[in-house]
PDB file of C-alpha atoms and ligand atoms in Angstrom:
ATOM      1  CA  MET A   1       0.143   0.019  -0.008  1.00 68.00           C
ATOM      2  CA  THR A   2       1.952   3.101  -0.890  1.00 71.00           C
ATOM      3  CA  GLY A   3       1.226   6.935  -0.548  1.00 82.00           C
ATOM      4  CA  ARG A   4       2.337  10.075  -1.066  1.00 87.00           C
ATOM      5  CA  ASP A   5       4.525  11.278   1.701  1.00 95.00           C
ATOM      6  CA  VAL A   6       1.794   9.076   3.977  1.00 97.00           C
ATOM      7  CA  GLU A   7       2.862   6.270   5.955  1.00 97.00           C
ATOM      8  CA  ILE A   8      -0.345   4.428   6.079  1.00 97.00           C
ATOM      9  CA  THR A   9      -2.287   1.534   8.374  1.00 97.00           C
ATOM     10  CA  VAL A  10      -5.354   0.059   7.389  1.00 98.00           C
ATOM     11  CA  VAL A  11      -7.200  -2.071   9.847  1.00 98.00           C
ATOM     12  CA  ALA A  12     -10.300  -4.070   9.422  1.00 98.00           C
ATOM     13  CA  ASP A  13     -12.763  -1.504  10.346  1.00 97.00           C
ATOM     14  CA  ALA A  14     -14.157   1.539  11.350  1.00 97.00           C
ATOM     15  CA  GLU A  15     -14.196   0.757  15.181  1.00 96.00           C
ATOM     16  CA  GLU A  16     -10.989  -0.821  15.199  1.00 97.00           C
ATOM     17  CA  ALA A  17      -9.242   2.430  13.292  1.00 97.00           C
ATOM     18  CA  ALA A  18     -10.998   4.646  16.153  1.00 97.00           C
ATOM     19  CA  ARG A  19      -9.082   2.676  18.829  1.00 97.00           C
ATOM     20  CA  VAL A  20      -5.726   3.314  17.153  1.00 98.00           C
ATOM     21  CA  VAL A  21      -5.997   6.832  16.514  1.00 98.00           C
ATOM     22  CA  ALA A  22      -7.471   6.787  20.080  1.00 98.00           C
ATOM     23  CA  GLU A  23      -4.170   5.260  21.263  1.00 98.00           C
ATOM     24  CA  GLN A  24      -2.326   7.720  19.956  1.00 98.00           C
ATOM     25  CA  LEU A  25      -4.437  10.838  21.495  1.00 98.00           C
ATOM     26  CA  ALA A  26      -3.908   9.369  25.022  1.00 98.00           C
ATOM     27  CA  GLY A  27      -0.280   9.352  24.452  1.00 98.00           C
ATOM     28  CA  GLN A  28      -0.247  12.182  22.991  1.00 98.00           C
ATOM     29  CA  ALA A  29      -2.211  13.299  26.273  1.00 98.00           C
ATOM     30  CA  ARG A  30       0.270  11.877  28.615  1.00 98.00           C
ATOM     31  CA  ALA A  31       3.058  13.519  26.904  1.00 98.00           C
ATOM     32  CA  GLY A  32       1.485  16.780  26.786  1.00 98.00           C
ATOM     33  CA  GLY A  33       1.470  19.477  24.013  1.00 98.00           C
ATOM     34  CA  SER A  34      -0.914  20.575  21.535  1.00 98.00           C
ATOM     35  CA  ILE A  35      -3.763  18.503  19.973  1.00 98.00           C
ATOM     36  CA  VAL A  36      -5.789  19.886  16.824  1.00 98.00           C
ATOM     37  CA  LEU A  37      -9.341  17.673  17.021  1.00 98.00           C
ATOM     38  CA  THR A  38     -11.196  17.160  14.012  1.00 97.00           C
ATOM     39  CA  GLY A  39     -15.335  16.854  13.751  1.00 92.00           C
ATOM     40  CA  GLY A  40     -17.331  15.084  11.243  1.00 82.00           C
ATOM     41  CA  SER A  41     -18.941  11.647  12.942  1.00 83.00           C
ATOM     42  CA  THR A  42     -15.944   9.090  12.477  1.00 86.00           C
ATOM     43  CA  PRO A  43     -14.022  10.849  15.159  1.00 95.00           C
ATOM     44  CA  LYS A  44     -15.922  10.543  17.957  1.00 96.00           C
ATOM     45  CA  VAL A  45     -15.678   6.882  18.819  1.00 96.00           C
ATOM     46  CA  ALA A  46     -12.201   7.658  19.108  1.00 98.00           C
ATOM     47  CA  TYR A  47     -12.702  10.592  21.187  1.00 98.00           C
ATOM     48  CA  ARG A  48     -14.782   8.891  23.769  1.00 97.00           C
ATOM     49  CA  LEU A  49     -12.075   5.569  23.632  1.00 97.00           C
ATOM     50  CA  ALA A  50      -9.026   8.362  23.999  1.00 98.00           C
ATOM     51  CA  ALA A  51     -11.053   9.428  27.557  1.00 98.00           C
ATOM     52  CA  GLU A  52     -11.177   6.117  28.577  1.00 98.00           C
ATOM     53  CA  LEU A  53      -7.700   5.175  28.071  1.00 98.00           C
ATOM     54  CA  GLU A  54      -6.207   8.589  29.538  1.00 98.00           C
ATOM     55  CA  PRO A  55      -8.851  10.374  31.638  1.00 98.00           C
ATOM     56  CA  ASP A  56      -6.259  13.101  32.520  1.00 98.00           C
ATOM     57  CA  TRP A  57      -5.576  15.901  29.976  1.00 98.00           C
ATOM     58  CA  SER A  58      -3.994  18.376  32.148  1.00 98.00           C
ATOM     59  CA  ARG A  59      -1.315  18.364  30.361  1.00 98.00           C
ATOM     60  CA  VAL A  60      -2.471  19.476  26.645  1.00 98.00           C
ATOM     61  CA  GLU A  61      -4.280  22.129  24.746  1.00 98.00           C
ATOM     62  CA  LEU A  62      -6.807  21.374  22.398  1.00 98.00           C
ATOM     63  CA  TRP A  63      -7.920  23.527  19.374  1.00 98.00           C
ATOM     64  CA  TRP A  64      -9.594  22.673  16.705  1.00 98.00           C
ATOM     65  CA  GLY A  65      -9.360  22.661  12.687  1.00 98.00           C
ATOM     66  CA  ASP A  66     -12.454  23.698  11.824  1.00 98.00           C
ATOM     67  CA  GLU A  67     -16.213  24.776  13.143  1.00 98.00           C
ATOM     68  CA  ARG A  68     -19.752  25.374  11.619  1.00 98.00           C
ATOM     69  CA  CYS A  69     -20.779  28.566  12.435  1.00 98.00           C
ATOM     70  CA  VAL A  70     -23.484  27.274  15.034  1.00 98.00           C
ATOM     71  CA  PRO A  71     -23.543  27.641  19.247  1.00 98.00           C
ATOM     72  CA  PRO A  72     -21.629  25.331  20.603  1.00 98.00           C
ATOM     73  CA  ASP A  73     -24.489  23.521  22.170  1.00 97.00           C
ATOM     74  CA  ASP A  74     -26.027  23.271  18.746  1.00 97.00           C
ATOM     75  CA  GLU A  75     -25.857  19.296  17.591  1.00 96.00           C
ATOM     76  CA  ARG A  76     -23.904  20.586  14.380  1.00 97.00           C
ATOM     77  CA  SER A  77     -21.009  21.932  16.418  1.00 97.00           C
ATOM     78  CA  ASN A  78     -18.005  20.376  16.364  1.00 97.00           C
ATOM     79  CA  TYR A  79     -16.907  21.757  19.935  1.00 98.00           C
ATOM     80  CA  GLY A  80     -20.053  20.211  21.265  1.00 98.00           C
ATOM     81  CA  MET A  81     -19.218  16.839  19.349  1.00 97.00           C
ATOM     82  CA  ALA A  82     -15.946  17.056  21.392  1.00 98.00           C
ATOM     83  CA  LYS A  83     -17.099  18.312  24.798  1.00 98.00           C
ATOM     84  CA  ASN A  84     -19.551  15.232  24.624  1.00 98.00           C
ATOM     85  CA  ALA A  85     -17.558  12.549  23.443  1.00 98.00           C
ATOM     86  CA  LEU A  86     -13.993  13.528  25.215  1.00 98.00           C
ATOM     87  CA  LEU A  87     -14.333  16.578  27.545  1.00 98.00           C
ATOM     88  CA  ASP A  88     -17.144  15.896  29.123  1.00 98.00           C
ATOM     89  CA  ARG A  89     -15.715  12.147  30.276  1.00 98.00           C
ATOM     90  CA  LEU A  90     -12.460  13.570  31.620  1.00 98.00           C
ATOM     91  CA  ARG A  91     -11.480  13.856  35.082  1.00 98.00           C
ATOM     92  CA  GLU A  92      -8.640  16.848  34.190  1.00 98.00           C
ATOM     93  CA  GLN A  93      -9.514  19.044  31.638  1.00 98.00           C
ATOM     94  CA  PRO A  94      -7.287  20.269  29.204  1.00 98.00           C
ATOM     95  CA  ALA A  95      -4.758  22.832  30.309  1.00 98.00           C
ATOM     96  CA  ALA A  96      -6.541  25.026  27.837  1.00 98.00           C
ATOM     97  CA  VAL A  97      -9.806  24.612  25.212  1.00 98.00           C
ATOM     98  CA  HIS A  98      -9.177  26.901  21.948  1.00 98.00           C
ATOM     99  CA  ARG A  99     -12.556  26.386  20.614  1.00 98.00           C
ATOM    100  CA  ILE A 100     -13.354  28.289  17.425  1.00 98.00           C
ATOM    101  CA  GLN A 101     -16.486  30.522  18.348  1.00 98.00           C
ATOM    102  CA  GLY A 102     -18.660  29.702  15.226  1.00 98.00           C
ATOM    103  CA  GLU A 103     -21.807  31.511  16.711  1.00 98.00           C
ATOM    104  CA  LEU A 104     -19.548  35.215  16.064  1.00 98.00           C
ATOM    105  CA  GLY A 105     -20.534  34.218  12.212  1.00 98.00           C
ATOM    106  CA  ARG A 106     -17.236  33.315   9.720  1.00 98.00           C
ATOM    107  CA  ASP A 107     -15.629  36.495   9.442  1.00 98.00           C
ATOM    108  CA  GLU A 108     -15.683  37.484  13.234  1.00 98.00           C
ATOM    109  CA  GLY A 109     -15.205  34.043  14.271  1.00 98.00           C
ATOM    110  CA  ALA A 110     -12.174  33.566  12.375  1.00 98.00           C
ATOM    111  CA  ALA A 111     -10.616  36.777  13.207  1.00 98.00           C
ATOM    112  CA  GLU A 112     -11.213  35.931  16.845  1.00 98.00           C
ATOM    113  CA  TYR A 113      -9.315  32.329  16.144  1.00 98.00           C
ATOM    114  CA  ARG A 114      -6.464  33.910  14.722  1.00 98.00           C
ATOM    115  CA  HIS A 115      -6.246  36.173  17.490  1.00 98.00           C
ATOM    116  CA  GLU A 116      -5.910  33.264  19.613  1.00 97.00           C
ATOM    117  CA  LEU A 117      -3.275  31.398  17.435  1.00 97.00           C
ATOM    118  CA  GLU A 118      -1.197  34.669  17.473  1.00 96.00           C
ATOM    119  CA  GLY A 119       2.278  33.956  18.538  1.00 92.00           C
ATOM    120  CA  PHE A 120       1.820  29.837  18.336  1.00 93.00           C
ATOM    121  CA  ASP A 121       4.210  27.995  16.503  1.00 93.00           C
ATOM    122  CA  THR A 122       3.742  24.202  15.780  1.00 97.00           C
ATOM    123  CA  PHE A 123       1.200  21.941  16.634  1.00 98.00           C
ATOM    124  CA  ASP A 124       1.973  18.422  17.814  1.00 98.00           C
ATOM    125  CA  LEU A 125      -0.698  16.639  16.299  1.00 98.00           C
ATOM    126  CA  VAL A 126      -3.134  17.872  13.905  1.00 98.00           C
ATOM    127  CA  LEU A 127      -6.148  14.896  13.355  1.00 98.00           C
ATOM    128  CA  LEU A 128      -8.101  15.183  10.121  1.00 98.00           C
ATOM    129  CA  GLY A 129     -10.987  13.683   8.744  1.00 98.00           C
ATOM    130  CA  LEU A 130     -11.556  13.368   4.759  1.00 98.00           C
ATOM    131  CA  GLY A 131     -14.885  14.238   2.896  1.00 97.00           C
ATOM    132  CA  PRO A 132     -15.924  11.894   0.384  1.00 97.00           C
ATOM    133  CA  ASP A 133     -15.494  14.797  -1.781  1.00 97.00           C
ATOM    134  CA  GLY A 134     -11.867  15.094  -0.716  1.00 98.00           C
ATOM    135  CA  HIS A 135     -12.382  17.987   1.754  1.00 98.00           C
ATOM    136  CA  ILE A 136     -10.724  18.302   5.231  1.00 98.00           C
ATOM    137  CA  ALA A 137     -11.236  20.598   8.124  1.00 98.00           C
ATOM    138  CA  SER A 138     -13.413  23.238   6.172  1.00 98.00           C
ATOM    139  CA  LEU A 139     -11.372  23.372   3.263  1.00 98.00           C
ATOM    140  CA  PHE A 140     -13.401  22.183   0.106  1.00 98.00           C
ATOM    141  CA  PRO A 141     -12.924  21.411  -3.367  1.00 98.00           C
ATOM    142  CA  ASN A 142     -11.502  24.317  -5.275  1.00 98.00           C
ATOM    143  CA  PHE A 143     -12.426  27.162  -2.635  1.00 98.00           C
ATOM    144  CA  PRO A 144     -10.229  29.993  -2.818  1.00 97.00           C
ATOM    145  CA  THR A 145      -9.770  29.327   0.720  1.00 98.00           C
ATOM    146  CA  LEU A 146      -7.208  26.881  -0.356  1.00 98.00           C
ATOM    147  CA  ASP A 147      -4.987  29.778  -1.642  1.00 98.00           C
ATOM    148  CA  VAL A 148      -5.097  31.881   1.954  1.00 97.00           C
ATOM    149  CA  THR A 149      -1.791  31.998   3.159  1.00 95.00           C
ATOM    150  CA  GLY A 150       0.068  34.309   5.723  1.00 93.00           C
ATOM    151  CA  ARG A 151      -3.680  33.908   7.947  1.00 96.00           C
ATOM    152  CA  ASP A 152      -4.216  30.787  10.219  1.00 98.00           C
ATOM    153  CA  ALA A 153      -7.784  30.772   9.969  1.00 98.00           C
ATOM    154  CA  VAL A 154     -10.475  31.580   7.399  1.00 98.00           C
ATOM    155  CA  GLY A 155     -14.146  32.048   7.191  1.00 98.00           C
ATOM    156  CA  SER A 156     -15.801  30.018   4.504  1.00 98.00           C
ATOM    157  CA  GLU A 157     -19.133  28.930   2.753  1.00 96.00           C
ATOM    158  CA  ALA A 158     -20.424  25.500   3.156  1.00 95.00           C
ATOM    159  CA  GLY A 159     -19.187  23.830   0.445  1.00 91.00           C
ATOM    160  CA  HIS A 160     -20.489  20.136   2.346  1.00 90.00           C
ATOM    161  CA  GLU A 161     -23.082  19.624   4.609  1.00 89.00           C
ATOM    162  CA  PRO A 162     -24.418  20.458   7.022  1.00 92.00           C
ATOM    163  CA  PHE A 163     -25.013  23.676   4.980  1.00 94.00           C
ATOM    164  CA  VAL A 164     -24.032  26.324   7.385  1.00 97.00           C
ATOM    165  CA  ASP A 165     -21.152  29.272   6.922  1.00 98.00           C
ATOM    166  CA  ARG A 166     -17.573  27.124   8.236  1.00 98.00           C
ATOM    167  CA  ILE A 167     -14.370  28.472   9.905  1.00 98.00           C
ATOM    168  CA  SER A 168     -11.469  26.655   8.989  1.00 98.00           C
ATOM    169  CA  LEU A 169      -7.654  26.446   9.840  1.00 98.00           C
ATOM    170  CA  THR A 170      -5.857  27.693   6.260  1.00 98.00           C
ATOM    171  CA  LEU A 171      -3.304  24.884   4.472  1.00 98.00           C
ATOM    172  CA  PRO A 172      -0.268  26.678   6.373  1.00 98.00           C
ATOM    173  CA  ARG A 173      -1.772  26.105   9.743  1.00 98.00           C
ATOM    174  CA  ILE A 174      -3.001  22.686   9.709  1.00 98.00           C
ATOM    175  CA  CYS A 175       0.737  21.395   7.712  1.00 98.00           C
ATOM    176  CA  ALA A 176       2.452  22.977  11.004  1.00 98.00           C
ATOM    177  CA  THR A 177       2.571  20.026  12.907  1.00 98.00           C
ATOM    178  CA  ARG A 178       4.546  17.684  13.829  1.00 98.00           C
ATOM    179  CA  GLU A 179       1.955  14.888  13.052  1.00 98.00           C
ATOM    180  CA  LEU A 180      -0.555  15.122  10.910  1.00 98.00           C
ATOM    181  CA  LEU A 181      -3.014  12.318  10.986  1.00 98.00           C
ATOM    182  CA  PHE A 182      -5.892  11.473   8.839  1.00 98.00           C
ATOM    183  CA  LEU A 183      -8.412   8.857  10.507  1.00 98.00           C
ATOM    184  CA  VAL A 184     -11.390   7.845   7.547  1.00 98.00           C
ATOM    185  CA  ALA A 185     -13.612   4.847   7.345  1.00 98.00           C
ATOM    186  CA  GLY A 186     -15.893   3.462   4.469  1.00 97.00           C
ATOM    187  CA  GLU A 187     -16.430   2.594   1.486  1.00 97.00           C
ATOM    188  CA  ASP A 188     -17.949   6.088   0.514  1.00 97.00           C
ATOM    189  CA  LYS A 189     -14.398   7.704   1.090  1.00 98.00           C
ATOM    190  CA  ALA A 190     -12.444   5.337  -0.903  1.00 98.00           C
ATOM    191  CA  GLU A 191     -11.935   7.574  -4.240  1.00 98.00           C
ATOM    192  CA  ALA A 192     -10.991  10.710  -1.778  1.00 98.00           C
ATOM    193  CA  VAL A 193      -8.576   8.589  -0.141  1.00 98.00           C
ATOM    194  CA  GLU A 194      -6.782   7.253  -3.403  1.00 97.00           C
ATOM    195  CA  GLN A 195      -6.624  11.339  -4.435  1.00 97.00           C
ATOM    196  CA  ALA A 196      -5.739  12.518  -1.376  1.00 98.00           C
ATOM    197  CA  LEU A 197      -2.898   9.986   0.103  1.00 98.00           C
ATOM    198  CA  ALA A 198      -1.556   8.430  -3.516  1.00 96.00           C
ATOM    199  CA  GLY A 199      -2.545  11.415  -6.138  1.00 96.00           C
ATOM    200  CA  GLU A 200      -0.953  13.996  -6.774  1.00 96.00           C
ATOM    201  CA  PRO A 201      -1.152  17.541  -4.856  1.00 97.00           C
ATOM    202  CA  SER A 202      -4.607  19.176  -6.428  1.00 98.00           C
ATOM    203  CA  HIS A 203      -7.032  22.035  -5.799  1.00 98.00           C
ATOM    204  CA  ARG A 204      -9.835  19.205  -6.352  1.00 98.00           C
ATOM    205  CA  THR A 205      -8.891  17.132  -3.767  1.00 98.00           C
ATOM    206  CA  PRO A 206      -7.747  19.345  -0.372  1.00 98.00           C
ATOM    207  CA  GLY A 207      -6.842  16.048   1.166  1.00 98.00           C
ATOM    208  CA  SER A 208      -4.153  15.880  -1.506  1.00 98.00           C
ATOM    209  CA  LEU A 209      -2.219  19.018   0.037  1.00 98.00           C
ATOM    210  CA  ALA A 210      -2.222  18.348   3.708  1.00 98.00           C
ATOM    211  CA  ARG A 211       0.970  17.005   4.615  1.00 98.00           C
ATOM    212  CA  SER A 212       3.296  18.051   7.822  1.00 98.00           C
ATOM    213  CA  ALA A 213       5.657  20.566   6.787  1.00 96.00           C
ATOM    214  CA  LYS A 214       7.374  19.438  10.089  1.00 93.00           C
ATOM    215  CA  GLY A 215       7.227  16.182  10.912  1.00 96.00           C
ATOM    216  CA  THR A 216       5.268  12.619   9.573  1.00 97.00           C
ATOM    217  CA  THR A 217       1.710  12.741   7.827  1.00 98.00           C
ATOM    218  CA  ARG A 218       0.212   9.093   8.767  1.00 98.00           C
ATOM    219  CA  ALA A 219      -3.389   7.996   7.794  1.00 98.00           C
ATOM    220  CA  VAL A 220      -5.326   5.644   9.564  1.00 98.00           C
ATOM    221  CA  LEU A 221      -7.814   3.348   7.379  1.00 98.00           C
ATOM    222  CA  ASP A 222     -10.307   0.994   7.423  1.00 98.00           C
ATOM    223  CA  ARG A 223     -10.459  -1.536   4.821  1.00 98.00           C
ATOM    224  CA  ALA A 224     -13.261   0.057   2.573  1.00 98.00           C
ATOM    225  CA  ALA A 225     -11.765   3.575   3.107  1.00 98.00           C
ATOM    226  CA  ALA A 226      -8.270   2.120   1.672  1.00 98.00           C
ATOM    227  CA  SER A 227     -10.186  -0.275  -1.297  1.00 97.00           C
ATOM    228  CA  ARG A 228      -8.698   1.451  -3.971  1.00 97.00           C
ATOM    229  CA  LEU A 229      -5.104   2.180  -2.547  1.00 96.00           C
ATOM    230  CA  LYS A 230      -2.416  -0.092  -4.586  1.00 87.00           C
TER     231      LYS A 230
HETATM  232  C1  LIG B   1     -16.443  19.282   9.766  1.00 63.59           C
HETATM  233  C2  LIG B   1     -14.705  18.120   9.379  1.00 63.59           C
HETATM  234  C3  LIG B   1     -14.865  17.575   7.871  1.00 63.59           C
HETATM  235  C4  LIG B   1     -14.649  16.537   8.693  1.00 63.59           C
HETATM  236  C5  LIG B   1     -15.230  15.568   7.239  1.00 63.59           C
HETATM  237  C6  LIG B   1     -15.743  13.890   7.724  1.00 63.59           C
HETATM  238  O1  LIG B   1     -16.819  19.767  10.484  1.00 63.59           O
HETATM  239  O2  LIG B   1     -17.588  18.757   8.842  1.00 63.59           O
HETATM  240  O3  LIG B   1     -14.259  18.829  10.360  1.00 63.59           O
HETATM  241  O4  LIG B   1     -13.422  18.180   7.364  1.00 63.59           O
HETATM  242  O5  LIG B   1     -13.748  15.509   9.126  1.00 63.59           O
HETATM  243  O6  LIG B   1     -15.857  16.140   6.308  1.00 63.59           O
HETATM  244  O7  LIG B   1     -16.419  13.963   8.349  1.00 63.59           O
HETATM  245  P1  LIG B   1     -17.285  12.314   8.807  1.00 63.59           P
HETATM  246  O8  LIG B   1     -16.248  11.448   9.285  1.00 63.59           O
HETATM  247  O9  LIG B   1     -18.529  12.899   9.468  1.00 63.59           O
HETATM  248  O10 LIG B   1     -17.421  11.381   7.162  1.00 63.59           O
END
C-alpha cells in the first residue's frame, strides 16, 4: 500500500481505526503538547475511547481544525461533539480549550481564532477527517480558501453538509504540525482516499495538499476506505 509522503495503516473496520487513533490521542495527552481535533462523525468513537484510555488531559492544549457557524450547544457543533464524546468524560480537563466561536459568524469567528493563535508556532498532533469529496477541515474542493497564506484561520461558505457557514484553519496552519494524522473509514471515502493520499497535489482534492511540514503524515484507514489504494 503506497501513499505520497504518507505512512498508511489499514485495519479491519471503523471501530479498530478509532481504537488506533484513540491510543495515539491518549499517548499525546500523557506526553503533553497541543492537539487539533477534527469534526464530523468518524472521530466520535475515537474521542470516547481516548477519554477512557487517559482521563487526565491536563498536560495538553486543545484546538479545532474547523467549526460550523452555530452555537456550541447546537448538535452540528464540532466543539459540542468533542465536549460530549471527550471533555465531559475526562477526570482532568486540558490546560486550555481553544474553541472556535462559530456563533460569532464566519468573519468575526475567524478573526477571533486568528487572534487566539497569534504567536503560536507548531502543533504536536493535527487530526483530520476526509470528506467523500476530498475536503479536510472546512477547506472544500476548488474553494479560494485553499490559497490563503499568511493567515491562520479563514471564514468560508459551506461546500458540504451541514450547509452552514464555516471557520477553518488554513492549509499552512494545518501543515505546521509534528504529526498530521488522517482518520478515514467507509467505502464512500475510497476514491477521496486514493486522490488525497496517493494522487498528485490538486485543489480538486484538498486532502492531497495536507502534509506535515514539520514532521510526519500518517493515515489510519479501514479496509473499505483503503480499497482503491495499491
Ligand atoms: C467538519 C469536519 C470535516 C470532516 C469530514 C469527514 O466539520 O465536517 O471537520 O472536515 O472531518 O467531513 O467527516 P465524517 O467523519 O463525518 O465523514
